[in-house]
Amino acid sequence: MIPFLQPFFKILYDTSGLIQWGGLTAIFIIVFAETGLFFGFFLPGDSLLITAGVLAAAGYLNLLHLIVLATVAAILGDQTGYAIGRQMGKLLFRKKDSFLFKHEHLERAKEFYDRHGGKTILVARFIPIIRTFAPPVAGASEMKYRTFVVFNILGGMFWVLSTVLGGYFLGKVIPNLEHYINLVIFIVVFVSFIPIAIEYLRRRKK
C-alpha cells in the first residue's frame, strides 16, 4: 500500500466510525462508487452495510431510510457502470492498467459473465470486485437494457436487504454488538472472499 494513503484507508475501513461521521450520505456515496465506478472495487460495501444494520439496531440510523437509500445507491451505481461499458464498447477490454483500474478484475468479471449471462448482475452483487466490474462488462457485451434493469433492481434489493437486515437482526439478538463491530467485519470480509478463493482455485486447475 502507498504510505501516504494509509491514513485514508484506515478511516475508510473503520466502517462504524465512518457511518457515525458521515451518516446516510457516506453510505450512499460509498455504495454508489463501489458498484458504479472502476476505482470503487476496493470500497467496503458488504461490511459497510452490515455495520449500518448493526448501528440501526442500536438506534443510530433509521432502518427504513437506510434500506431505501442504500438500494437506490446500489441500483444507480450499476446503471452507471452499465452506461460506461455501453459507451466504451469493446474499447473497455483494451483499457490499460492504472492505479484506479485493474484489467485482471475486468477479465475475471468477463469470464463470470460468459458463464452466467444475465444472472451475473444478480449473483455478482454478493462477490467483491466482480460486483464492481460486472455492470460495465454487461454494457460492453451489449446485454439488453431491459434485461439488465430487471437483474439490477432485483440484485440491488436482495443485496441491501440481506446485508442490512442481517446486521440489524444480529444487533437485536446480540446485546451491544456495535462495540464488537471489528470482529463482525472480519467475519464478513472472510466469508465474502470465499467465492473469490474458490474461483481462483478453479482457474488454477485448468
PDB file of C-alpha atoms in Angstrom:
ATOM      1  CA  MET A   1       0.000   0.000   0.000  1.00  0.00           C
ATOM      2  CA  ILE A   2       1.283   3.522  -0.807  1.00  0.00           C
ATOM      3  CA  PRO A   3       2.353   5.038   2.560  1.00  0.00           C
ATOM      4  CA  PHE A   4       0.590   8.389   2.163  1.00  0.00           C
ATOM      5  CA  LEU A   5      -2.719   6.599   1.548  1.00  0.00           C
ATOM      6  CA  GLN A   6      -2.581   4.573   4.758  1.00  0.00           C
ATOM      7  CA  PRO A   7      -4.478   7.172   6.852  1.00  0.00           C
ATOM      8  CA  PHE A   8      -7.181   7.307   4.162  1.00  0.00           C
ATOM      9  CA  PHE A   9      -7.678   3.542   4.160  1.00  0.00           C
ATOM     10  CA  LYS A  10      -7.625   3.452   7.954  1.00  0.00           C
ATOM     11  CA  ILE A  11     -10.544   5.884   8.045  1.00  0.00           C
ATOM     12  CA  LEU A  12     -12.325   4.182   5.144  1.00  0.00           C
ATOM     13  CA  TYR A  13     -12.271   0.712   6.694  1.00  0.00           C
ATOM     14  CA  ASP A  14     -13.369   1.949  10.107  1.00  0.00           C
ATOM     15  CA  THR A  15     -16.931   1.488   8.895  1.00  0.00           C
ATOM     16  CA  SER A  16     -18.540   2.196  12.256  1.00  0.00           C
ATOM     17  CA  GLY A  17     -16.680   5.480  12.693  1.00  0.00           C
ATOM     18  CA  LEU A  18     -17.277   6.371   9.050  1.00  0.00           C
ATOM     19  CA  ILE A  19     -21.035   5.894   9.372  1.00  0.00           C
ATOM     20  CA  GLN A  20     -21.240   7.787  12.654  1.00  0.00           C
ATOM     21  CA  TRP A  21     -19.322  10.634  10.999  1.00  0.00           C
ATOM     22  CA  GLY A  22     -20.959  10.731   7.561  1.00  0.00           C
ATOM     23  CA  GLY A  23     -24.306   9.049   8.214  1.00  0.00           C
ATOM     24  CA  LEU A  24     -26.534   8.076   5.309  1.00  0.00           C
ATOM     25  CA  THR A  25     -24.653  10.411   2.965  1.00  0.00           C
ATOM     26  CA  ALA A  26     -21.415   8.455   3.404  1.00  0.00           C
ATOM     27  CA  ILE A  27     -23.277   5.172   2.901  1.00  0.00           C
ATOM     28  CA  PHE A  28     -24.877   6.427  -0.325  1.00  0.00           C
ATOM     29  CA  ILE A  29     -21.582   7.677  -1.771  1.00  0.00           C
ATOM     30  CA  ILE A  30     -19.619   4.513  -0.963  1.00  0.00           C
ATOM     31  CA  VAL A  31     -22.300   2.088  -2.172  1.00  0.00           C
ATOM     32  CA  PHE A  32     -22.733   4.065  -5.396  1.00  0.00           C
ATOM     33  CA  ALA A  33     -18.982   4.321  -6.035  1.00  0.00           C
ATOM     34  CA  GLU A  34     -18.313   0.646  -5.303  1.00  0.00           C
ATOM     35  CA  THR A  35     -20.992  -0.515  -7.717  1.00  0.00           C
ATOM     36  CA  GLY A  36     -20.701   2.189 -10.372  1.00  0.00           C
ATOM     37  CA  LEU A  37     -17.098   3.332 -10.731  1.00  0.00           C
ATOM     38  CA  PHE A  38     -13.994   1.312 -11.637  1.00  0.00           C
ATOM     39  CA  PHE A  39     -11.960   2.637  -8.729  1.00  0.00           C
ATOM     40  CA  GLY A  40     -14.678   1.552  -6.304  1.00  0.00           C
ATOM     41  CA  PHE A  41     -13.571  -2.088  -6.282  1.00  0.00           C
ATOM     42  CA  PHE A  42     -11.633  -1.583  -3.016  1.00  0.00           C
ATOM     43  CA  LEU A  43     -14.523   0.038  -1.121  1.00  0.00           C
ATOM     44  CA  PRO A  44     -16.069  -1.871   1.827  1.00  0.00           C
ATOM     45  CA  GLY A  45     -19.611  -2.405   0.535  1.00  0.00           C
ATOM     46  CA  ASP A  46     -20.604  -5.589   2.385  1.00  0.00           C
ATOM     47  CA  SER A  47     -19.039  -4.675   5.711  1.00  0.00           C
ATOM     48  CA  LEU A  48     -20.388  -1.118   5.468  1.00  0.00           C
ATOM     49  CA  LEU A  49     -23.991  -2.258   5.008  1.00  0.00           C
ATOM     50  CA  ILE A  50     -23.822  -4.908   7.725  1.00  0.00           C
ATOM     51  CA  THR A  51     -22.288  -2.359  10.087  1.00  0.00           C
ATOM     52  CA  ALA A  52     -25.059   0.068   9.161  1.00  0.00           C
ATOM     53  CA  GLY A  53     -27.625  -2.610  10.029  1.00  0.00           C
ATOM     54  CA  VAL A  54     -25.999  -3.182  13.424  1.00  0.00           C
ATOM     55  CA  LEU A  55     -25.978   0.569  14.098  1.00  0.00           C
ATOM     56  CA  ALA A  56     -29.625   0.812  13.031  1.00  0.00           C
ATOM     57  CA  ALA A  57     -30.455  -1.853  15.622  1.00  0.00           C
ATOM     58  CA  ALA A  58     -28.648   0.267  18.221  1.00  0.00           C
ATOM     59  CA  GLY A  59     -30.699   3.322  17.241  1.00  0.00           C
ATOM     60  CA  TYR A  60     -28.030   5.295  15.382  1.00  0.00           C
ATOM     61  CA  LEU A  61     -29.797   5.062  11.990  1.00  0.00           C
ATOM     62  CA  ASN A  62     -33.370   4.838  10.745  1.00  0.00           C
ATOM     63  CA  LEU A  63     -33.726   1.331   9.278  1.00  0.00           C
ATOM     64  CA  LEU A  64     -36.244   2.226   6.547  1.00  0.00           C
ATOM     65  CA  HIS A  65     -34.285   5.271   5.390  1.00  0.00           C
ATOM     66  CA  LEU A  66     -31.111   3.175   5.340  1.00  0.00           C
ATOM     67  CA  ILE A  67     -32.630   0.402   3.212  1.00  0.00           C
ATOM     68  CA  VAL A  68     -34.245   2.779   0.716  1.00  0.00           C
ATOM     69  CA  LEU A  69     -31.173   4.985   0.314  1.00  0.00           C
ATOM     70  CA  ALA A  70     -28.701   2.100   0.014  1.00  0.00           C
ATOM     71  CA  THR A  71     -30.928   0.305  -2.510  1.00  0.00           C
ATOM     72  CA  VAL A  72     -31.221   3.425  -4.670  1.00  0.00           C
ATOM     73  CA  ALA A  73     -27.434   3.927  -4.495  1.00  0.00           C
ATOM     74  CA  ALA A  74     -26.781   0.297  -5.480  1.00  0.00           C
ATOM     75  CA  ILE A  75     -29.184   0.428  -8.434  1.00  0.00           C
ATOM     76  CA  LEU A  76     -27.912   3.796  -9.685  1.00  0.00           C
ATOM     77  CA  GLY A  77     -24.331   2.576  -9.323  1.00  0.00           C
ATOM     78  CA  ASP A  78     -24.908  -0.454 -11.529  1.00  0.00           C
ATOM     79  CA  GLN A  79     -26.805   1.677 -14.052  1.00  0.00           C
ATOM     80  CA  THR A  80     -23.789   3.986 -14.241  1.00  0.00           C
ATOM     81  CA  GLY A  81     -21.406   1.059 -14.725  1.00  0.00           C
ATOM     82  CA  TYR A  82     -23.607  -0.348 -17.486  1.00  0.00           C
ATOM     83  CA  ALA A  83     -23.732   3.046 -19.238  1.00  0.00           C
ATOM     84  CA  ILE A  84     -19.932   3.354 -19.092  1.00  0.00           C
ATOM     85  CA  GLY A  85     -19.497  -0.115 -20.577  1.00  0.00           C
ATOM     86  CA  ARG A  86     -22.091   0.540 -23.279  1.00  0.00           C
ATOM     87  CA  GLN A  87     -20.396   3.796 -24.221  1.00  0.00           C
ATOM     88  CA  MET A  88     -16.886   2.314 -24.354  1.00  0.00           C
ATOM     89  CA  GLY A  89     -17.917  -0.930 -26.055  1.00  0.00           C
ATOM     90  CA  LYS A  90     -15.043  -3.263 -26.921  1.00  0.00           C
ATOM     91  CA  LEU A  91     -12.550  -0.489 -26.126  1.00  0.00           C
ATOM     92  CA  LEU A  92     -13.237  -1.324 -22.487  1.00  0.00           C
ATOM     93  CA  PHE A  93     -11.320  -4.591 -22.823  1.00  0.00           C
ATOM     94  CA  ARG A  94      -8.301  -2.784 -24.292  1.00  0.00           C
ATOM     95  CA  LYS A  95      -8.067  -0.303 -21.457  1.00  0.00           C
ATOM     96  CA  LYS A  96      -4.653  -0.459 -19.802  1.00  0.00           C
ATOM     97  CA  ASP A  97      -3.939  -0.906 -16.109  1.00  0.00           C
ATOM     98  CA  SER A  98      -3.720   2.157 -13.914  1.00  0.00           C
ATOM     99  CA  PHE A  99      -3.796   2.917 -10.214  1.00  0.00           C
ATOM    100  CA  LEU A 100      -7.597   3.033 -10.330  1.00  0.00           C
ATOM    101  CA  PHE A 101      -8.223   0.312 -12.929  1.00  0.00           C
ATOM    102  CA  LYS A 102      -7.100  -3.318 -12.972  1.00  0.00           C
ATOM    103  CA  HIS A 103      -7.572  -5.238 -16.220  1.00  0.00           C
ATOM    104  CA  GLU A 104      -7.309  -8.532 -14.321  1.00  0.00           C
ATOM    105  CA  HIS A 105     -10.521  -7.719 -12.442  1.00  0.00           C
ATOM    106  CA  LEU A 106     -12.256  -6.879 -15.701  1.00  0.00           C
ATOM    107  CA  GLU A 107     -11.248 -10.188 -17.268  1.00  0.00           C
ATOM    108  CA  ARG A 108     -12.463 -12.075 -14.214  1.00  0.00           C
ATOM    109  CA  ALA A 109     -15.840 -10.365 -14.480  1.00  0.00           C
ATOM    110  CA  LYS A 110     -15.958 -11.138 -18.226  1.00  0.00           C
ATOM    111  CA  GLU A 111     -15.343 -14.847 -17.590  1.00  0.00           C
ATOM    112  CA  PHE A 112     -18.078 -14.818 -14.955  1.00  0.00           C
ATOM    113  CA  TYR A 113     -20.439 -13.076 -17.389  1.00  0.00           C
ATOM    114  CA  ASP A 114     -19.659 -15.540 -20.189  1.00  0.00           C
ATOM    115  CA  ARG A 115     -20.604 -18.442 -17.904  1.00  0.00           C
ATOM    116  CA  HIS A 116     -23.692 -16.990 -16.242  1.00  0.00           C
ATOM    117  CA  GLY A 117     -25.088 -14.421 -18.681  1.00  0.00           C
ATOM    118  CA  GLY A 118     -27.685 -12.014 -17.306  1.00  0.00           C
ATOM    119  CA  LYS A 119     -27.708 -13.724 -13.909  1.00  0.00           C
ATOM    120  CA  THR A 120     -24.221 -12.291 -13.405  1.00  0.00           C
ATOM    121  CA  ILE A 121     -25.733  -8.933 -12.441  1.00  0.00           C
ATOM    122  CA  LEU A 122     -27.768 -10.606  -9.700  1.00  0.00           C
ATOM    123  CA  VAL A 123     -25.132 -13.035  -8.398  1.00  0.00           C
ATOM    124  CA  ALA A 124     -22.203 -10.598  -8.650  1.00  0.00           C
ATOM    125  CA  ARG A 125     -23.782  -8.362  -6.026  1.00  0.00           C
ATOM    126  CA  PHE A 126     -22.531 -10.809  -3.428  1.00  0.00           C
ATOM    127  CA  ILE A 127     -18.976 -11.153  -4.786  1.00  0.00           C
ATOM    128  CA  PRO A 128     -16.493  -8.339  -4.062  1.00  0.00           C
ATOM    129  CA  ILE A 129     -14.617  -6.907  -7.076  1.00  0.00           C
ATOM    130  CA  ILE A 130     -16.829  -8.830  -9.538  1.00  0.00           C
ATOM    131  CA  ARG A 131     -19.636  -6.633  -8.202  1.00  0.00           C
ATOM    132  CA  THR A 132     -17.838  -3.526  -9.478  1.00  0.00           C
ATOM    133  CA  PHE A 133     -16.818  -4.795 -12.909  1.00  0.00           C
ATOM    134  CA  ALA A 134     -19.884  -6.848 -13.912  1.00  0.00           C
ATOM    135  CA  PRO A 135     -22.099  -3.878 -14.964  1.00  0.00           C
ATOM    136  CA  PRO A 136     -19.580  -2.331 -17.417  1.00  0.00           C
ATOM    137  CA  VAL A 137     -18.884  -5.807 -18.822  1.00  0.00           C
ATOM    138  CA  ALA A 138     -22.626  -6.274 -19.356  1.00  0.00           C
ATOM    139  CA  GLY A 139     -22.811  -2.906 -21.093  1.00  0.00           C
ATOM    140  CA  ALA A 140     -19.807  -3.584 -23.321  1.00  0.00           C
ATOM    141  CA  SER A 141     -21.228  -7.033 -24.152  1.00  0.00           C
ATOM    142  CA  GLU A 142     -24.494  -5.349 -25.215  1.00  0.00           C
ATOM    143  CA  MET A 143     -26.782  -7.081 -22.755  1.00  0.00           C
ATOM    144  CA  LYS A 144     -30.356  -5.982 -23.472  1.00  0.00           C
ATOM    145  CA  TYR A 145     -31.095  -2.901 -21.384  1.00  0.00           C
ATOM    146  CA  ARG A 146     -34.442  -4.202 -20.139  1.00  0.00           C
ATOM    147  CA  THR A 147     -32.852  -7.466 -19.005  1.00  0.00           C
ATOM    148  CA  PHE A 148     -30.091  -5.571 -17.238  1.00  0.00           C
ATOM    149  CA  VAL A 149     -32.543  -3.308 -15.423  1.00  0.00           C
ATOM    150  CA  VAL A 150     -34.554  -6.272 -14.109  1.00  0.00           C
ATOM    151  CA  PHE A 151     -31.485  -8.098 -12.777  1.00  0.00           C
ATOM    152  CA  ASN A 152     -30.051  -4.826 -11.466  1.00  0.00           C
ATOM    153  CA  ILE A 153     -33.143  -3.956  -9.431  1.00  0.00           C
ATOM    154  CA  LEU A 154     -33.528  -7.488  -8.076  1.00  0.00           C
ATOM    155  CA  GLY A 155     -29.830  -7.743  -7.256  1.00  0.00           C
ATOM    156  CA  GLY A 156     -29.713  -4.337  -5.587  1.00  0.00           C
ATOM    157  CA  MET A 157     -32.734  -5.124  -3.437  1.00  0.00           C
ATOM    158  CA  PHE A 158     -31.542  -8.603  -2.404  1.00  0.00           C
ATOM    159  CA  TRP A 159     -28.017  -7.399  -1.624  1.00  0.00           C
ATOM    160  CA  VAL A 160     -29.077  -4.444   0.508  1.00  0.00           C
ATOM    161  CA  LEU A 161     -31.860  -6.317   2.311  1.00  0.00           C
ATOM    162  CA  SER A 162     -29.675  -9.326   3.111  1.00  0.00           C
ATOM    163  CA  THR A 163     -26.720  -7.306   4.400  1.00  0.00           C
ATOM    164  CA  VAL A 164     -28.589  -4.552   6.236  1.00  0.00           C
ATOM    165  CA  LEU A 165     -31.228  -6.828   7.777  1.00  0.00           C
ATOM    166  CA  GLY A 166     -28.552  -9.404   8.591  1.00  0.00           C
ATOM    167  CA  GLY A 167     -26.681  -6.772  10.585  1.00  0.00           C
ATOM    168  CA  TYR A 168     -29.902  -5.417  12.080  1.00  0.00           C
ATOM    169  CA  PHE A 169     -31.134  -8.758  13.400  1.00  0.00           C
ATOM    170  CA  LEU A 170     -27.683  -9.649  14.730  1.00  0.00           C
ATOM    171  CA  GLY A 171     -27.669  -6.313  16.528  1.00  0.00           C
ATOM    172  CA  LYS A 172     -31.061  -7.067  18.064  1.00  0.00           C
ATOM    173  CA  VAL A 173     -30.133 -10.597  19.131  1.00  0.00           C
ATOM    174  CA  ILE A 174     -26.631  -9.871  20.485  1.00  0.00           C
ATOM    175  CA  PRO A 175     -26.552  -7.055  23.080  1.00  0.00           C
ATOM    176  CA  ASN A 176     -24.036  -4.243  22.488  1.00  0.00           C
ATOM    177  CA  LEU A 177     -22.824  -5.804  19.240  1.00  0.00           C
ATOM    178  CA  GLU A 178     -21.909  -2.354  17.958  1.00  0.00           C
ATOM    179  CA  HIS A 179     -18.985  -2.410  20.415  1.00  0.00           C
ATOM    180  CA  TYR A 180     -17.559  -5.529  18.731  1.00  0.00           C
ATOM    181  CA  ILE A 181     -18.081  -4.412  15.159  1.00  0.00           C
ATOM    182  CA  ASN A 182     -14.475  -5.116  14.114  1.00  0.00           C
ATOM    183  CA  LEU A 183     -14.989  -8.826  14.771  1.00  0.00           C
ATOM    184  CA  VAL A 184     -18.200  -8.755  12.726  1.00  0.00           C
ATOM    185  CA  ILE A 185     -16.401  -7.032   9.856  1.00  0.00           C
ATOM    186  CA  PHE A 186     -13.592  -9.590   9.925  1.00  0.00           C
ATOM    187  CA  ILE A 187     -16.096 -12.438   9.620  1.00  0.00           C
ATOM    188  CA  VAL A 188     -17.978 -10.653   6.824  1.00  0.00           C
ATOM    189  CA  VAL A 189     -14.807  -9.987   4.818  1.00  0.00           C
ATOM    190  CA  PHE A 190     -13.640 -13.577   5.281  1.00  0.00           C
ATOM    191  CA  VAL A 191     -16.967 -15.036   4.127  1.00  0.00           C
ATOM    192  CA  SER A 192     -17.365 -12.616   1.201  1.00  0.00           C
ATOM    193  CA  PHE A 193     -13.983 -13.572  -0.236  1.00  0.00           C
ATOM    194  CA  ILE A 194     -14.674 -17.308  -0.156  1.00  0.00           C
ATOM    195  CA  PRO A 195     -16.235 -17.228  -3.683  1.00  0.00           C
ATOM    196  CA  ILE A 196     -13.149 -15.412  -4.992  1.00  0.00           C
ATOM    197  CA  ALA A 197     -10.862 -18.021  -3.442  1.00  0.00           C
ATOM    198  CA  ILE A 198     -12.938 -20.822  -4.965  1.00  0.00           C
ATOM    199  CA  GLU A 199     -12.795 -19.130  -8.367  1.00  0.00           C
ATOM    200  CA  TYR A 200      -9.019 -18.705  -8.060  1.00  0.00           C
ATOM    201  CA  LEU A 201      -8.533 -22.393  -7.255  1.00  0.00           C
ATOM    202  CA  ARG A 202     -10.838 -23.385 -10.112  1.00  0.00           C
ATOM    203  CA  ARG A 203      -8.804 -21.328 -12.585  1.00  0.00           C
ATOM    204  CA  ARG A 204      -5.516 -22.804 -11.353  1.00  0.00           C
ATOM    205  CA  LYS A 205      -6.789 -26.319 -12.003  1.00  0.00           C
ATOM    206  CA  LYS A 206      -7.413 -25.521 -15.663  1.00  0.00           C
TER     207      LYS A 206
END
